[in-house]
Coordinates of C-alpha atoms in Angstrom, one line a residue:
Chain A
N1292 CA -8.7 65.8 -44.9
A1293 CA -7.8 69.7 -44.0
G1294 CA -11.2 70.9 -43.8
V1295 CA -11.3 74.5 -42.1
T1296 CA -7.8 75.5 -41.6
Q1297 CA -7.5 79.0 -39.8
T1298 CA -4.4 80.8 -39.1
P1299 CA -2.6 82.1 -36.8
K1300 CA -3.6 79.7 -33.7
F1301 CA -2.8 82.8 -31.6
R1302 CA -1.8 86.6 -32.0
I1303 CA -1.6 89.6 -29.5
L1304 CA -2.5 93.1 -31.0
K1305 CA -1.3 96.4 -29.6
I1306 CA -4.8 98.5 -29.3
G1307 CA -5.2 100.5 -32.7
Q1308 CA -3.1 97.8 -35.1
S1309 CA -4.8 96.1 -37.9
M1310 CA -4.7 92.5 -38.4
T1311 CA -6.5 89.9 -40.8
L1312 CA -7.6 86.6 -39.6
Q1313 CA -7.2 83.9 -42.4
C1314 CA -9.7 81.3 -43.1
T1315 CA -9.7 78.3 -45.9
Q1316 CA -11.5 75.4 -46.5
D1317 CA -11.1 72.6 -49.1
M1318 CA -14.5 71.1 -48.8
N1319 CA -15.8 73.1 -51.9
H1320 CA -18.6 74.8 -49.2
N1321 CA -20.7 77.6 -50.4
Y1322 CA -21.2 78.7 -46.8
M1323 CA -18.6 80.3 -44.9
Y1324 CA -19.2 82.2 -41.6
W1325 CA -17.4 83.8 -38.6
Y1326 CA -17.6 83.2 -35.3
R1327 CA -16.6 85.1 -31.8
Q1328 CA -16.6 83.1 -28.2
D1329 CA -15.4 85.1 -25.4
P1330 CA -15.4 83.2 -22.0
G1331 CA -18.7 81.7 -20.8
M1332 CA -20.5 82.6 -23.9
G1333 CA -21.8 81.0 -27.0
L1334 CA -20.4 81.3 -30.0
K1335 CA -21.6 84.9 -31.5
L1336 CA -22.3 85.4 -35.6
I1337 CA -19.7 88.1 -37.1
Y1338 CA -20.3 87.7 -41.0
Y1339 CA -21.1 85.1 -43.0
S1340 CA -21.3 84.5 -47.0
V1341 CA -23.0 82.4 -49.0
G1342 CA -21.1 82.5 -51.7
A1343 CA -17.7 84.1 -53.6
G1344 CA -18.8 88.1 -53.9
I1345 CA -21.4 88.2 -51.3
T1346 CA -21.1 88.7 -47.6
D1347 CA -23.7 89.8 -45.4
K1348 CA -23.5 91.1 -41.2
G1349 CA -24.5 88.8 -38.3
E1350 CA -24.9 89.4 -35.1
V1351 CA -22.0 91.2 -34.0
P1352 CA -19.9 92.7 -37.3
N1353 CA -18.9 96.0 -35.8
G1354 CA -15.3 96.3 -35.8
Y1355 CA -14.7 93.7 -38.4
N1356 CA -14.9 93.5 -42.3
V1357 CA -15.0 90.6 -44.4
S1358 CA -14.6 89.5 -48.6
R1359 CA -15.0 86.8 -50.4
S1360 CA -13.1 86.4 -53.9
T1361 CA -12.8 82.8 -53.7
T1362 CA -15.2 79.8 -53.1
E1363 CA -12.1 78.2 -50.6
D1364 CA -11.3 81.8 -48.6
F1365 CA -12.8 84.3 -45.9
P1366 CA -10.5 86.3 -44.2
L1367 CA -11.7 88.4 -41.4
R1368 CA -10.0 91.9 -40.8
L1369 CA -9.8 94.0 -37.4
E1370 CA -9.0 97.7 -38.6
L1371 CA -8.5 99.1 -35.0
A1372 CA -8.3 96.6 -32.9
A1373 CA -9.8 97.6 -29.4
P1374 CA -9.6 95.3 -26.0
S1375 CA -13.6 94.8 -26.9
Q1376 CA -12.1 92.3 -29.7
T1377 CA -10.2 90.1 -27.2
S1378 CA -11.6 86.4 -27.9
V1379 CA -11.2 83.1 -29.9
Y1380 CA -12.4 83.3 -33.2
F1381 CA -13.9 80.6 -35.4
C1382 CA -14.4 79.8 -38.9
A1383 CA -17.1 77.3 -39.8
S1384 CA -18.4 76.0 -43.6
S1385 CA -21.2 74.3 -44.7
P1386 CA -22.6 72.9 -48.0
G1387 CA -25.1 75.7 -47.6
T1388 CA -28.4 73.4 -48.7
S1389 CA -30.4 72.8 -46.1
N1390 CA -30.2 70.9 -42.8
Q1391 CA -26.6 70.9 -43.1
P1392 CA -24.2 71.3 -40.2
Q1393 CA -21.3 73.4 -39.9
H1394 CA -17.7 72.3 -39.7
F1395 CA -15.0 74.5 -37.8
G1396 CA -12.0 75.3 -37.9
D1397 CA -9.5 75.0 -34.7
G1398 CA -9.8 79.3 -33.9
T1399 CA -7.7 81.6 -33.4
R1400 CA -6.8 83.1 -29.9
L1401 CA -6.6 86.7 -30.2
S1402 CA -5.6 89.1 -27.2
I1403 CA -5.6 92.9 -27.6
L1404 CA -3.6 94.8 -24.9
Chain F
D483 CA -30.9 88.5 -26.7
Q484 CA -30.1 84.8 -26.1
Q485 CA -32.1 83.0 -28.6
V486 CA -30.8 79.8 -27.3
K487 CA -30.4 78.9 -23.7
Q488 CA -28.3 76.3 -21.6
N489 CA -29.0 77.0 -18.3
S490 CA -26.7 74.2 -17.1
P491 CA -22.8 75.3 -17.2
S492 CA -21.8 72.3 -16.1
L493 CA -22.4 68.6 -15.5
S494 CA -20.7 65.7 -13.7
V495 CA -21.5 61.9 -14.5
Q496 CA -20.5 58.5 -13.4
E497 CA -19.3 55.9 -16.2
G498 CA -21.6 54.1 -17.5
R499 CA -24.3 56.6 -16.2
I500 CA -26.8 58.5 -18.7
S501 CA -25.9 62.0 -19.1
I502 CA -28.8 64.7 -20.0
L503 CA -27.9 67.9 -21.4
N504 CA -31.2 70.4 -22.4
C505 CA -31.4 73.4 -24.3
D506 CA -34.3 75.5 -24.7
Y507 CA -35.1 78.4 -27.6
T508 CA -37.2 81.1 -27.8
N509 CA -37.5 81.5 -31.6
S510 CA -40.6 79.5 -33.0
M511 CA -39.2 79.7 -36.5
F512 CA -36.1 77.5 -35.6
D513 CA -36.9 74.3 -37.8
Y514 CA -33.2 72.7 -37.5
F515 CA -31.2 71.7 -34.3
L516 CA -27.7 70.2 -33.7
W517 CA -25.7 69.4 -30.9
Y518 CA -21.5 70.0 -31.4
K519 CA -19.3 68.7 -29.1
K520 CA -15.9 71.0 -28.2
Y521 CA -12.4 69.6 -27.0
P522 CA -10.4 72.7 -25.4
A523 CA -7.7 74.4 -28.0
E524 CA -10.0 72.6 -30.9
G525 CA -13.3 74.1 -32.8
P526 CA -16.6 72.2 -32.4
T527 CA -17.3 69.2 -34.1
F528 CA -20.8 68.5 -35.1
L529 CA -22.2 65.7 -33.1
I530 CA -26.2 64.6 -33.9
S531 CA -28.9 66.9 -35.4
I532 CA -32.7 66.6 -35.4
S533 CA -35.5 69.0 -37.7
S534 CA -38.7 70.0 -36.3
I535 CA -40.8 67.4 -38.1
K536 CA -39.0 64.6 -36.0
D537 CA -39.0 64.4 -32.0
K538 CA -35.9 61.9 -31.7
N539 CA -33.1 61.1 -33.5
E540 CA -30.8 58.4 -32.6
D541 CA -27.0 57.6 -33.4
G542 CA -25.2 55.1 -31.4
R543 CA -24.8 56.3 -27.3
F544 CA -26.5 59.8 -28.6
T545 CA -30.1 60.5 -28.8
V546 CA -31.9 63.7 -29.7
F547 CA -35.2 65.0 -28.2
L548 CA -37.1 67.5 -29.5
N549 CA -40.0 69.1 -27.7
K550 CA -41.8 71.7 -30.1
S551 CA -44.7 73.0 -27.7
A552 CA -42.1 73.3 -24.8
K553 CA -39.3 74.8 -27.3
H554 CA -36.8 72.4 -25.5
L555 CA -34.3 70.0 -26.8
S556 CA -32.0 67.4 -24.7
L557 CA -29.4 65.1 -25.6
H558 CA -28.8 61.7 -23.8
I559 CA -25.7 59.8 -24.0
V560 CA -26.0 56.7 -22.7
P561 CA -24.0 54.9 -21.5
S562 CA -21.2 57.8 -20.8
Q563 CA -18.1 57.7 -21.4
P564 CA -14.8 59.7 -20.2
G565 CA -13.9 60.5 -23.5
D566 CA -17.3 62.4 -23.4
S567 CA -16.0 65.0 -21.6
A568 CA -16.1 67.9 -23.2
V569 CA -18.5 71.2 -23.4
Y570 CA -21.4 70.8 -25.6
F571 CA -23.2 73.6 -27.6
C572 CA -26.9 73.3 -28.8
A573 CA -27.7 75.4 -32.0
A574 CA -30.7 76.2 -33.8
S575 CA -31.4 77.7 -37.4
G576 CA -34.7 78.7 -39.3
N577 CA -35.4 77.9 -42.9
T578 CA -33.3 80.2 -44.3
G579 CA -30.6 78.0 -42.9
N580 CA -28.2 81.0 -43.4
Q581 CA -27.5 82.1 -39.6
F582 CA -27.3 79.2 -36.6
Y583 CA -27.7 80.8 -33.4
F584 CA -25.9 78.9 -30.2
G585 CA -26.1 78.0 -27.0
T586 CA -23.4 79.0 -23.8
G587 CA -22.8 75.5 -23.6
T588 CA -22.7 72.9 -20.9
S589 CA -19.3 71.3 -19.4
L590 CA -20.1 67.7 -19.3
T591 CA -17.4 65.8 -17.1
V592 CA -17.6 61.8 -17.2
I593 CA -16.0 60.7 -13.6
P594 CA -14.1 57.1 -14.5

């Protein structure tokens, strides 16, 4: 029972580099989400998707891109890494029906130097 | 603009006593509220939820209370156990269910 799997767990990037954070879920959930958590702060929604081929911006989308070509995968792309993007990134999924909780991966800790 | 607020960053409680974690929200359109528990180096895990048609929901040692007029919810843990030591986040969503808004978390320490 893998649930939501995120890779990598840790990564250090240089300013201006790009990378993709991977997220996959095996629960056949329609909805998927990307959050970032900064120290002492709650989770902020970056992007979400309600199904394959459909994505939408959350609270803090600037500097990120997403795609959803399959139900299972929801990668998050950083094109030009900036120090302000140093954070812990969490991917989550939910069935999409009303009043259902989200299931989270264990996060990717990203440092940009 | 923080729509969900947890004003207590930390809480310490003796084992066996009650832990009460509080959460306030500003958006009257929120109708579904959740509590998550998070251990270090892990993702948040769902603990308990409540919809706006109820004012109380109970699951074992965990009870969530909702006061809609005050826009306030609380999580009661009775009795508290050392394994309950974690960061607790409250979250809320509106009727679209697409977006969840999280508080900043309360770090609970249960002292043996």
